[in-house]
Short mmCIF file of C-alpha atoms in Angstrom, two decimals:
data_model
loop_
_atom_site.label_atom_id
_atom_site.label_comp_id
_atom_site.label_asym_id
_atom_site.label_seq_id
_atom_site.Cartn_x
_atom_site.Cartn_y
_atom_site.Cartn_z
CA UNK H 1 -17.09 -22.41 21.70
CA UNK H 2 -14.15 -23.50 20.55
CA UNK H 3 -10.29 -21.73 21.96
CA UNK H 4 -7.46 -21.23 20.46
CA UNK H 5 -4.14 -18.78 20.88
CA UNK H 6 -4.87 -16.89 17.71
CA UNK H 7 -7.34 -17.02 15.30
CA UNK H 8 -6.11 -15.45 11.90
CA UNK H 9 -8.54 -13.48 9.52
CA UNK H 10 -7.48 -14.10 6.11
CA UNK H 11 -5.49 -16.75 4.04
CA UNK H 12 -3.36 -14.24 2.61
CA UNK H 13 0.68 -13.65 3.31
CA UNK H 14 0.61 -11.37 6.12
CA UNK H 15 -1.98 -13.99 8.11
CA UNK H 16 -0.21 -17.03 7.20
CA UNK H 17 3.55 -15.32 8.01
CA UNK H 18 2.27 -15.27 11.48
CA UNK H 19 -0.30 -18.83 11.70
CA UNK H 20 2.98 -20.38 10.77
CA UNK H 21 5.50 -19.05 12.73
CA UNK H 22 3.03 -19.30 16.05
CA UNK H 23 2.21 -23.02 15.05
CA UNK H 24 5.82 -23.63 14.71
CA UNK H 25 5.89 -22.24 18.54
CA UNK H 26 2.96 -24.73 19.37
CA UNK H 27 0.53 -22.51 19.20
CA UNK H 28 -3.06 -23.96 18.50
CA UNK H 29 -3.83 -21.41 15.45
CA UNK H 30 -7.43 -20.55 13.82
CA UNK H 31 -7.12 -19.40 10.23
CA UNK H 32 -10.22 -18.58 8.78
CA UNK H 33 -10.25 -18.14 4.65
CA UNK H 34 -13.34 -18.14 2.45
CA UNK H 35 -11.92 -18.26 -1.08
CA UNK H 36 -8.36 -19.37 -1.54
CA UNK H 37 -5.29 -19.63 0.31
CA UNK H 38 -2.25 -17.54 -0.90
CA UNK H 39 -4.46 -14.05 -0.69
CA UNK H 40 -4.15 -11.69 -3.74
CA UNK H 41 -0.39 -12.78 -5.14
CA UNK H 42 -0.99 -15.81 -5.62
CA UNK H 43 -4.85 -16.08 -6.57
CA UNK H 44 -5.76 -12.54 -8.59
CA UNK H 45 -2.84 -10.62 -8.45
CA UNK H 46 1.36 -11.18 -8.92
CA UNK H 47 1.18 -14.57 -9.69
CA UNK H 48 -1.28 -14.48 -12.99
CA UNK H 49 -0.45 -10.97 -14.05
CA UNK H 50 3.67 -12.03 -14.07
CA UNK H 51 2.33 -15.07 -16.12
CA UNK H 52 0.67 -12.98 -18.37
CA UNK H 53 2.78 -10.13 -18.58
CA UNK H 54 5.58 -12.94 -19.68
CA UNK H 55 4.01 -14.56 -22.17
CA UNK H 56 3.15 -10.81 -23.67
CA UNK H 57 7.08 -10.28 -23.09
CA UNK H 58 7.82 -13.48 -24.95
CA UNK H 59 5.36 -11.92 -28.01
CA UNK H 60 7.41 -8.62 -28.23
CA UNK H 61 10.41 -10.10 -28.27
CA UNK H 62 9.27 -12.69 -31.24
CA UNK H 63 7.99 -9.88 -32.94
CA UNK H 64 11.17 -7.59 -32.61
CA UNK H 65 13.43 -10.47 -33.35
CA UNK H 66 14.30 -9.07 -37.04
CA UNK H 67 16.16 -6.33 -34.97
CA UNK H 68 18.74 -8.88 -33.81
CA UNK H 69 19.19 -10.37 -36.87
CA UNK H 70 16.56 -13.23 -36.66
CA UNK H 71 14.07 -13.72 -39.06
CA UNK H 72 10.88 -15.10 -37.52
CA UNK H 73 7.15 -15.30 -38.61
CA UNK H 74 5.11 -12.63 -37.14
CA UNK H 75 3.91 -14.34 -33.80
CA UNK H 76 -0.06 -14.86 -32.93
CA UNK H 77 -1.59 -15.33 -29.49
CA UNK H 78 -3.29 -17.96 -28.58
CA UNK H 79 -4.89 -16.52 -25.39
CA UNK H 80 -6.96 -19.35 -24.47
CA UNK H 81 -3.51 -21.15 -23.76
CA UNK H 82 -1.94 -18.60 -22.32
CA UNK H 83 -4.48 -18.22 -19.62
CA UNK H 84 -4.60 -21.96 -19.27
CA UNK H 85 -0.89 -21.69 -18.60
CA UNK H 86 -1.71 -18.93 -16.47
CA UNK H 87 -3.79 -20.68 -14.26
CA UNK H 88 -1.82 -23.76 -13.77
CA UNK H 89 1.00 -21.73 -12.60
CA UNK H 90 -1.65 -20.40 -10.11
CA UNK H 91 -2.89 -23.65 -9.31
CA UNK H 92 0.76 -24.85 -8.37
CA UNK H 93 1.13 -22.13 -6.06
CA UNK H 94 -2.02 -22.44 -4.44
CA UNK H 95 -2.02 -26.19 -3.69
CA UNK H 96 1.68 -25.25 -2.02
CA UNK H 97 -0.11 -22.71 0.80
CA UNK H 98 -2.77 -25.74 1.18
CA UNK H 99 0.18 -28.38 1.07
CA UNK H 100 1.80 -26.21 4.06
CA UNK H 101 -1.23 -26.01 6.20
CA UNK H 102 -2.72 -29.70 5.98
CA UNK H 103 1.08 -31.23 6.84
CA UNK H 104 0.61 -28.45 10.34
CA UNK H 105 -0.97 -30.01 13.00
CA UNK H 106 -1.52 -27.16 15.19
CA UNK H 107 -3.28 -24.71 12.30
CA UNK H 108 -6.96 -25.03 11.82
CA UNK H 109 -8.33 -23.94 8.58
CA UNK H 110 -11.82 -23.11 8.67
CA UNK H 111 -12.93 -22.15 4.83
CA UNK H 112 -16.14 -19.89 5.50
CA UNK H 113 -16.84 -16.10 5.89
CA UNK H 114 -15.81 -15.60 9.36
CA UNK H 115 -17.25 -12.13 11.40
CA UNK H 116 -16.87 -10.49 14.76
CA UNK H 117 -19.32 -11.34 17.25
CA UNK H 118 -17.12 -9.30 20.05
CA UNK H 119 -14.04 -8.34 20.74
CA UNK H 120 -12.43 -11.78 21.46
CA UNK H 121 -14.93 -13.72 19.81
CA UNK H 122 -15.62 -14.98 16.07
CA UNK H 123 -18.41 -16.56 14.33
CA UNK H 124 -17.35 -18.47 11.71
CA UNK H 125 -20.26 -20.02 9.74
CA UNK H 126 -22.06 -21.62 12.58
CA UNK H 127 -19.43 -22.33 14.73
CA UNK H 128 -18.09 -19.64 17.90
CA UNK H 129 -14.29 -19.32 17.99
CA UNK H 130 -12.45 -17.75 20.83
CA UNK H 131 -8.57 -16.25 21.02
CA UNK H 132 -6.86 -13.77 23.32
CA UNK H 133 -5.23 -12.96 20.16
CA UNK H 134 -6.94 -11.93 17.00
CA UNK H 135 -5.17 -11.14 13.54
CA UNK H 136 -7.29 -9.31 10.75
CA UNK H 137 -5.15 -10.03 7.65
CA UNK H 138 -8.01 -10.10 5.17
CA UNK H 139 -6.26 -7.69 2.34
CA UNK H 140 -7.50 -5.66 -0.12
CA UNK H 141 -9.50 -5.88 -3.77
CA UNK H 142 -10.39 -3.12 -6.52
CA UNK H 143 -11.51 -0.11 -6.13
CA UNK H 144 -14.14 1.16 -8.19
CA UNK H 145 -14.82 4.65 -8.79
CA UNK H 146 -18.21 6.16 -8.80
CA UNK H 147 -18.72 6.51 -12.46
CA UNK H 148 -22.64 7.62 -13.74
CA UNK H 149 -23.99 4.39 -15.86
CA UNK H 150 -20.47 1.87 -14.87
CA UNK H 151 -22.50 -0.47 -12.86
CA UNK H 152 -25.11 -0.67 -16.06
CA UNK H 153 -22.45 -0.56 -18.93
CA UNK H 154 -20.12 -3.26 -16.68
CA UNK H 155 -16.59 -3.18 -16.69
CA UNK H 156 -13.13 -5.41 -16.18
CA UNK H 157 -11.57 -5.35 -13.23
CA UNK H 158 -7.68 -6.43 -12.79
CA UNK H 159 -9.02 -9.80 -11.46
CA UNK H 160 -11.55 -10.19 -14.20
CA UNK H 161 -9.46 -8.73 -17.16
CA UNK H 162 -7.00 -11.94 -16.88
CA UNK H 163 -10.11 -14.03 -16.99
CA UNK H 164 -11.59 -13.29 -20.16
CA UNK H 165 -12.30 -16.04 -22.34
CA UNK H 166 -11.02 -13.92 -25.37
CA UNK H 167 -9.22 -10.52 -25.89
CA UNK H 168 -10.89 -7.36 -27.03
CA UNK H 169 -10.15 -5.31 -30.11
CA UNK H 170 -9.83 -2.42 -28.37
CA UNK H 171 -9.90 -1.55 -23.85
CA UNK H 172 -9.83 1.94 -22.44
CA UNK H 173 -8.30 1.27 -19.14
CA UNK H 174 -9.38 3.86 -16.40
CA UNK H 175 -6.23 5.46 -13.94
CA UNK H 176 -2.70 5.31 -14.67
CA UNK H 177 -1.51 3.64 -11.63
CA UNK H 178 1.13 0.13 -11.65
CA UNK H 179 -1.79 -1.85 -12.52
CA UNK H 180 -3.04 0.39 -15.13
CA UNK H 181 0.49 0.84 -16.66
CA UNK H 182 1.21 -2.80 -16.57
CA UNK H 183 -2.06 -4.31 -17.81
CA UNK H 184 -1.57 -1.73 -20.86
CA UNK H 185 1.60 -2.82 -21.83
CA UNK H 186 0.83 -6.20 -21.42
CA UNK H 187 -2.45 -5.77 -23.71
CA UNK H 188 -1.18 -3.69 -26.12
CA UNK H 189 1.67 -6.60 -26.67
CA UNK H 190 -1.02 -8.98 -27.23
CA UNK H 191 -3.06 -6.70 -29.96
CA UNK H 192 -5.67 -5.43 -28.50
CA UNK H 193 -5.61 -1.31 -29.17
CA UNK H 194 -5.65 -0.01 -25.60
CA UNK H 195 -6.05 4.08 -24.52
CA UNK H 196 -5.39 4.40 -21.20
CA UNK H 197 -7.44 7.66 -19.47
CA UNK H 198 -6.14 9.57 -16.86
CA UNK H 199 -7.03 12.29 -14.42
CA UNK H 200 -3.24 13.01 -13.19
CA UNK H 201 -1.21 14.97 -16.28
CA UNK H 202 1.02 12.11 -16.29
CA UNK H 203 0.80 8.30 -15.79
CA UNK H 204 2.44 6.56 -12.87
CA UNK H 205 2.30 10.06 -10.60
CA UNK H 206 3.74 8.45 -7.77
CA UNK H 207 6.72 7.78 -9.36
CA UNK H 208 10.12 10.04 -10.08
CA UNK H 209 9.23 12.36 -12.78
CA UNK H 210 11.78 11.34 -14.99
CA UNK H 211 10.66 7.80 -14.94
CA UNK H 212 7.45 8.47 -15.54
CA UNK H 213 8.02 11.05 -18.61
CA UNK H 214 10.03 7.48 -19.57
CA UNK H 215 7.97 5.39 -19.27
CA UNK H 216 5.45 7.51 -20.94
CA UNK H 217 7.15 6.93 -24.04
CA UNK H 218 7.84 3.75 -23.83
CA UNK H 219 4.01 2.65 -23.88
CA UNK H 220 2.96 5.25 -26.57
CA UNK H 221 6.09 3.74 -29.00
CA UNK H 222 4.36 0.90 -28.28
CA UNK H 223 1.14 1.94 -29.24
CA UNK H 224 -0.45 2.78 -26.16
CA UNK H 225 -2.76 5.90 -26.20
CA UNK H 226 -2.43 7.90 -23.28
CA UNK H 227 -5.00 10.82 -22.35
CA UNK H 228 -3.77 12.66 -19.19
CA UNK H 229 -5.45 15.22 -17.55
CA UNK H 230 -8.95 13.76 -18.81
CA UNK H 231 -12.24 13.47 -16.50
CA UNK H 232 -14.75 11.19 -16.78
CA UNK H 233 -18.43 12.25 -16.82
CA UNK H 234 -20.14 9.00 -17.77
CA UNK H 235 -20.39 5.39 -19.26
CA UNK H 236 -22.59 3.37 -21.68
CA UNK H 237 -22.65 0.77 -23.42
CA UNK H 238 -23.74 1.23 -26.86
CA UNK H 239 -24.95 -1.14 -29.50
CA UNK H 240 -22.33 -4.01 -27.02
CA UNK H 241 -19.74 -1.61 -27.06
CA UNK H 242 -17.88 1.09 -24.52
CA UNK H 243 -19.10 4.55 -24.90
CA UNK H 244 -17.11 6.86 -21.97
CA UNK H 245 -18.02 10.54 -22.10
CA UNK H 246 -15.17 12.61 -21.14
CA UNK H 247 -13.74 16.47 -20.72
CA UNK H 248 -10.13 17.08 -21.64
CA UNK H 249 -8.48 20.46 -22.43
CA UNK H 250 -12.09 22.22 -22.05
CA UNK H 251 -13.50 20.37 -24.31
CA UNK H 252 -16.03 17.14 -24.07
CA UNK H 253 -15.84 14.01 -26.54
CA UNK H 254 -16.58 10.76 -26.63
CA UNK H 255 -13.98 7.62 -26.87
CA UNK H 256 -15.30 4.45 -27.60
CA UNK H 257 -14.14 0.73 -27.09
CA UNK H 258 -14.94 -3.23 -26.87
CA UNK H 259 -14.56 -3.16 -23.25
CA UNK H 260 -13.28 -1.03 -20.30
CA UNK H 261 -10.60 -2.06 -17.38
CA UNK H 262 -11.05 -0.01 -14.24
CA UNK H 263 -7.66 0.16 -12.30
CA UNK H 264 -8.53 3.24 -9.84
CA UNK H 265 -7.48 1.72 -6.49
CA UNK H 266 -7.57 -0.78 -3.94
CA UNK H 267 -9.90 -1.12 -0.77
CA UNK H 268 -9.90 -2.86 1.77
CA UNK H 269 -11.50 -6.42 2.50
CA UNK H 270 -13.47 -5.16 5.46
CA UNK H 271 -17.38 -4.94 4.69
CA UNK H 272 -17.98 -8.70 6.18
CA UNK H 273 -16.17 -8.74 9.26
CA UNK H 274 -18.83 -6.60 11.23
CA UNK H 275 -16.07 -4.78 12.70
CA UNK H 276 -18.09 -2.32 14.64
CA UNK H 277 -19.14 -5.48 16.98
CA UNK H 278 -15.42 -6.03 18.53
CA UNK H 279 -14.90 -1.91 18.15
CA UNK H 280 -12.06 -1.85 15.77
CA UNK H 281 -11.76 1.45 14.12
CA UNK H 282 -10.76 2.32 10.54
CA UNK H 283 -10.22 5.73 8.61
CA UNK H 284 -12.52 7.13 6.24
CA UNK H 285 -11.58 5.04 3.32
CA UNK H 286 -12.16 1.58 5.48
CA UNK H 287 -8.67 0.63 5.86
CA UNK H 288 -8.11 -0.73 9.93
CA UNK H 289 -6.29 2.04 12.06
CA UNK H 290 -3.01 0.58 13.51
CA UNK H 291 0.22 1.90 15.80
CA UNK H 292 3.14 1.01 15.22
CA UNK H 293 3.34 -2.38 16.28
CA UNK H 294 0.20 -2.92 14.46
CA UNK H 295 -2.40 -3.20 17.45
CA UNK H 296 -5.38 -1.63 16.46
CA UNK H 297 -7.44 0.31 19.10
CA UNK H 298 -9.14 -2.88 20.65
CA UNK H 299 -6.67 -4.91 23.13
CA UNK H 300 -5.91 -8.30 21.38
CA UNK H 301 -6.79 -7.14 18.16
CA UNK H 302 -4.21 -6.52 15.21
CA UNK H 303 -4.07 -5.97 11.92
CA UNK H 304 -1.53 -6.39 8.67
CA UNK H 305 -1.15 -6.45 5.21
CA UNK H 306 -2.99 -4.65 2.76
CA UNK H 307 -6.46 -3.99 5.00
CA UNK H 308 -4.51 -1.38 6.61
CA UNK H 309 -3.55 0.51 3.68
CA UNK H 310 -0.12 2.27 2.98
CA UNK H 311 2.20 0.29 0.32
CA UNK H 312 0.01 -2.67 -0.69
CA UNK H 313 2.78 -5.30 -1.74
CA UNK H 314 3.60 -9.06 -1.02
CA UNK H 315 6.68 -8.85 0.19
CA UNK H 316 5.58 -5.48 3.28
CA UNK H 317 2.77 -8.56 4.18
CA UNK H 318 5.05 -10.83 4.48
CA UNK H 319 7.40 -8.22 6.31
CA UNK H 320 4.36 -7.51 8.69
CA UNK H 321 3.66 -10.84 9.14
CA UNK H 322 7.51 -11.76 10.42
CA UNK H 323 7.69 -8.46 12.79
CA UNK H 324 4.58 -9.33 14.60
CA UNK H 325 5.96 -13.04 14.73
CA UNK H 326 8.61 -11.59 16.74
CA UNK H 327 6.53 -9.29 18.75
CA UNK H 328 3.77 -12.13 19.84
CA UNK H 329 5.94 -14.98 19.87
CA UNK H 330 9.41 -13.37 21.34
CA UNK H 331 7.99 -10.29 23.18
CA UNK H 332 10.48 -8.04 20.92
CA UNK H 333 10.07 -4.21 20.43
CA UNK H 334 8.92 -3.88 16.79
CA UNK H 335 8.33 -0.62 14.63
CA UNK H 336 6.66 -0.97 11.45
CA UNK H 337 7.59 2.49 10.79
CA UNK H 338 10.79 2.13 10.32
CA UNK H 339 11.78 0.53 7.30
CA UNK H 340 12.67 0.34 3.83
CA UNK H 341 9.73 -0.91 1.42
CA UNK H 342 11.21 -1.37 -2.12
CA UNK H 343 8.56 -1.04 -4.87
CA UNK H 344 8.62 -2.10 -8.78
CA UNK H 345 6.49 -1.75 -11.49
CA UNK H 346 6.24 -4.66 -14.10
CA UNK H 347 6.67 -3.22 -17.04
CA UNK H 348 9.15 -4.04 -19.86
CA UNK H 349 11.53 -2.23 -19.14
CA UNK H 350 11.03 -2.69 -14.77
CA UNK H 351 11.09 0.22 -12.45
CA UNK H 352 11.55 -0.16 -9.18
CA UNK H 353 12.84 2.21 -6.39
CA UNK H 354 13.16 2.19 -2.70
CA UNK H 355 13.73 5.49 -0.15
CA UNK H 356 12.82 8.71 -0.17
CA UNK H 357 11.94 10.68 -3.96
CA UNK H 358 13.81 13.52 -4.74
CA UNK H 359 10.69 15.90 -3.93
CA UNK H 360 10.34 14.34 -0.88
CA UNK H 361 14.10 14.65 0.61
CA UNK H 362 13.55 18.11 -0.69
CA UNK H 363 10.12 18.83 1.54
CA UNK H 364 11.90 17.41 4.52
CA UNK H 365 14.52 20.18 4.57
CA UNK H 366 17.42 17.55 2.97
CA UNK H 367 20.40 19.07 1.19
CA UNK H 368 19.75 16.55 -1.82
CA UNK H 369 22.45 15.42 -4.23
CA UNK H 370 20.49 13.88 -7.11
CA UNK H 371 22.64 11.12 -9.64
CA UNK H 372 21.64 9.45 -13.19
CA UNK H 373 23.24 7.72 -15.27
CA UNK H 374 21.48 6.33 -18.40
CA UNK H 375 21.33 2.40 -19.58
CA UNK H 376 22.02 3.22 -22.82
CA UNK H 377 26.00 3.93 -21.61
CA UNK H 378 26.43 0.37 -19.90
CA UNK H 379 28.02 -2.17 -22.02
CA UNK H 380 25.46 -5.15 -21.57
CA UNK H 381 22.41 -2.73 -22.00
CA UNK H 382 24.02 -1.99 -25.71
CA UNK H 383 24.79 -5.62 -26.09
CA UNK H 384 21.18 -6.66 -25.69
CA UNK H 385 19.40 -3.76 -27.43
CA UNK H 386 17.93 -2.66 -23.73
CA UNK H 387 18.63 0.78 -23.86
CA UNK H 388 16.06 2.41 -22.04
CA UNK H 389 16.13 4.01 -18.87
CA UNK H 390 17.85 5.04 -16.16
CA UNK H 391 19.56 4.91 -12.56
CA UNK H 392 18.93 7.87 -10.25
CA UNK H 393 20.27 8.15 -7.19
CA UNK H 394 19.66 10.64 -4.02
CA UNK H 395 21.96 11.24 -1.64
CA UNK H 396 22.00 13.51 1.54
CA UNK H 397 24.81 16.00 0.44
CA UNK H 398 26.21 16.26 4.23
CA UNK H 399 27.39 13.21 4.61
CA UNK H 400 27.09 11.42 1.10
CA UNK H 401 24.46 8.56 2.90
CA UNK H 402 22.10 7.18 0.02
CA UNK H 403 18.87 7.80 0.86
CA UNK H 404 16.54 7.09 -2.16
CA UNK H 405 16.81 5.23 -5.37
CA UNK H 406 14.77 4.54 -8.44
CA UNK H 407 15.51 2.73 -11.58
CA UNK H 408 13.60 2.18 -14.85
CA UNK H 409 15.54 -0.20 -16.90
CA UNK H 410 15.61 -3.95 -17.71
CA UNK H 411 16.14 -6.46 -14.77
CA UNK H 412 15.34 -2.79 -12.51
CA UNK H 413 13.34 -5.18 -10.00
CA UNK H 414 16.20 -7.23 -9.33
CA UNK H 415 19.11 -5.21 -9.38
CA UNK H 416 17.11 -2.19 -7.22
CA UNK H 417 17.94 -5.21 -4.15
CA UNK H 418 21.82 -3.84 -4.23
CA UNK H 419 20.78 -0.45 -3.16
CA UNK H 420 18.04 -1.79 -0.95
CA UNK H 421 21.25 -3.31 1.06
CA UNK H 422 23.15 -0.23 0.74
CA UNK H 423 20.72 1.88 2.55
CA UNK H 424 19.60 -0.60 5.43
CA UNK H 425 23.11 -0.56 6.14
CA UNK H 426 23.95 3.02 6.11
CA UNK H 427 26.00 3.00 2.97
CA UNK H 428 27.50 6.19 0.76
CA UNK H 429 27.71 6.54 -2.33
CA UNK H 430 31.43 6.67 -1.72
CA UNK H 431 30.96 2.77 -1.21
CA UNK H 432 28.61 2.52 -4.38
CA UNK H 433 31.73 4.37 -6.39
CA UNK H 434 34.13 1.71 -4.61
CA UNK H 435 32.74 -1.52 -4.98
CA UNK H 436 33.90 -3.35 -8.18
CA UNK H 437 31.24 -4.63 -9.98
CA UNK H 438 31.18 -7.64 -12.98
CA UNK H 439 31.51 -6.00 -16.16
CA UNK H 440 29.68 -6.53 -18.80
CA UNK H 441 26.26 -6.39 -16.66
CA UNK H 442 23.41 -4.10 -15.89
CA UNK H 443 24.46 -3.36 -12.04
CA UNK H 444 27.21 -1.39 -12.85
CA UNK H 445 24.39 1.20 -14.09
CA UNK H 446 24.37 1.36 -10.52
CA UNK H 447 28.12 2.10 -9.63
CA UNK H 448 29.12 4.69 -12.97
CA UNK H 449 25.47 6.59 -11.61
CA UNK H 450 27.73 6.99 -8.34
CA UNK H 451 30.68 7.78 -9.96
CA UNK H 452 28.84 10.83 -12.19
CA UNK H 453 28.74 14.06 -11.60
#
């Protein structure tokens, strides 16, 4: 049986945070990985979608040129190259998380299905490892709903959609979630005639109500169909194509397609790791039960990253991954509780949004002061034709402190980082109305929504 100070489960960010930082320490590190290094992001998830979602982007804006004054051919996918650019973009990021592990002498990477055999103890292929200290960092894939006749009819999934050797004529995607939303879009850019169905009355239901209602529009101008408050009652496929029964408004019909996307979820990446033979407990949906330093209920055992549910993004793995760096490795107090988690949804325009929503401040007895202004007032917005959207921001009326914010509006993922600053550092929106920002650009959305009334 071979020893080591920690073994990590999972190739992913939140593992690899920590392998890293412990080998740096001079740690001798176990990182176990059966597919690829990099996890999701880099392998099935941000990575390819951005690269597809881009080249989509690059379509649109081809194909709305004539509104700028340029007169170009109407543009034509080649999809077979732009997954082949796709995956060399992936490939390039991939070969950088091996690059980083082979140059580390103290990480081990083992690249088999690895399983509890006890609570300090790991099998991994054939092989018995041993640690006092034992990450689970495996992550999370699609969730697919129970759907009578799915499994026979078969279906895309996010991962398999952007592996398709050739695009459909038409896709009804299933849930109106950021995937859903963003592989529609995206789709709809390249041609293919895409209906998105949805149980929720509106897409996006997690997100502000006025950015949803936006965004809303902006897919069905763009030729998305969107069915809201629709259940599903079956799937079949039909003479090779899609056939999904469904109920809307009372009444039951049939919508039919080339192919169907399901984008209902995430679970988690547990149903190898025999879980119940070191005693680690999860909830009901399978997702690893954690406090909030991220121990789970067995001594020497924690977990990170998406496999314990909650806001499944990169950049919270790598977040979890560099808090329990400092717990292990310094002994610090850490609280994974308390924190800011920015979100942002793809889409052309972004949104993104970090804090409390304005329902929320609301349900937690807040006296809210709510804030918009629109992009279609800020100078470089009109200058580029990007005129959707908006800035909203809530603020604790007591004392002016900011304490949610949510844009949908070009750039939104980037410039939603000035207000992630302002609240980790206790800012007003006296401060927002204060600080002078470079005119003509799309951050001073961001100051004039402070300075409205």
């Amino acid at each position: 049986m071979k020893k080591y100070d920690l073994i990590v489960l999972g190739g992913g960010t939140a593992g690899m945070t920590l392998a890293r930082s412990a080998a740096a320490k001079g740690w001798q590190v176990a990182a176990a990985e059966s597919r690829y290094l990099g996890g999701s992001c880099i392998n099935i998830g941000c990575t390819p979608s951005k690269a597809l979602i881009y080249s989509a982007k690059l379509m649109h804006l081809v194909r709305t040129a004539g509104e700028y004054g340029i007169r170009t051919p109407a543009p034509q996918a080649e999809w077979k190259k732009v997954v082949e650019r796709k995956n060399n973009v992936v490939q390039e990021m991939r070969q950088g998380s091996y690059r980083s592990v082979e140059k580390n002498d103290n990480i081990t990477l083992y690249e088999e299905p690895a399983k509890f055999s006890g609570p300090q103890t790991v099998a991994v292929g054939e092989r018995e490892l041993e640690a006092d200290k034992i990450l689970i960092a495996t992550g999370a894939g699609p969730a697919i709903a129970p759907i009578p006749g799915l499994e026979e009819a078969g279906y895309l999934t996010s991962t398999t959609a952007m592996e398709m050797e050739s695009l459909p004529g038409s896709l009804l995607i299933l849930g109106g979630g950021m995937i859903a939303v963003e592989f529609a879009q995206m789709f709809a850019r390249f041609g293919v005639q895409v209906t998105i169905v949805q149980r929720s009355k509106q897409v996006g239901k997690k997100l502000e109500d006025e950015i949803a209602s936006a965004l809303q529009t902006i897919l069905k101008n763009e030729g998305v169909e969107i069915l809201t408050g629709t259940d599903i009652l079956g799937i079949r496929r039909q003479n090779g194509r899609i056939a999904l029964s469904v109920e809307r408004e009372g009444k039951k019909q049939t919508l039919t397609a080339d192919d169907v996307l399901v984008a209902t979820g995430r679970k988690p990446n547990t149903d190898h790791l025999e879980l119940d033979k070191a005693g680690v407990e999860t909830d009901k949906k399978g997702f690893i039960k954690i406090d909030s330093s991220f121990a789970t209920n067995v001594p020497g055992i924690w977990a990170a990253g998406d496999v314990v549910g909650g806001a499944m993004f990169t950049h919270k793995a790598w977040h979890d991954g560099m808090l329990l760096a400092k717990s292990l490795l310094q002994g610090k107090s850490i609280d994974n509780t308390d924190r800011l988690i920015p979100y942002a949804v793809f889409t052309d325009p972004e949104i993104a949004g970090v804090g409390l929503g304005e329902k929320q401040a609301k349900d937690q007895g807040i006296d809210v002061k709510v804030q918009q202004y629109p992009f279609k007032h800020v100078g470089r917005a009109r200058a580029t034709g990007r005129l959707e959207g908006l800035v909203k921001l809530i603020t604790d009326q007591n004392n002016g402190k900011i304490i949610g914010a949510h844009i949908i509006g070009p750039e939104a993922a980037e410039i939603i980082h000035e207000l992630v600053m302002a609240m980790r550092f206790n800012a007003t929106v006296t401060d927002l109305q204060e600080m002078i920002h470079i005119h003509p650009t799309l951050s001073e959305a961001i100051n004039s929504a402070g300075l409205s009334t």
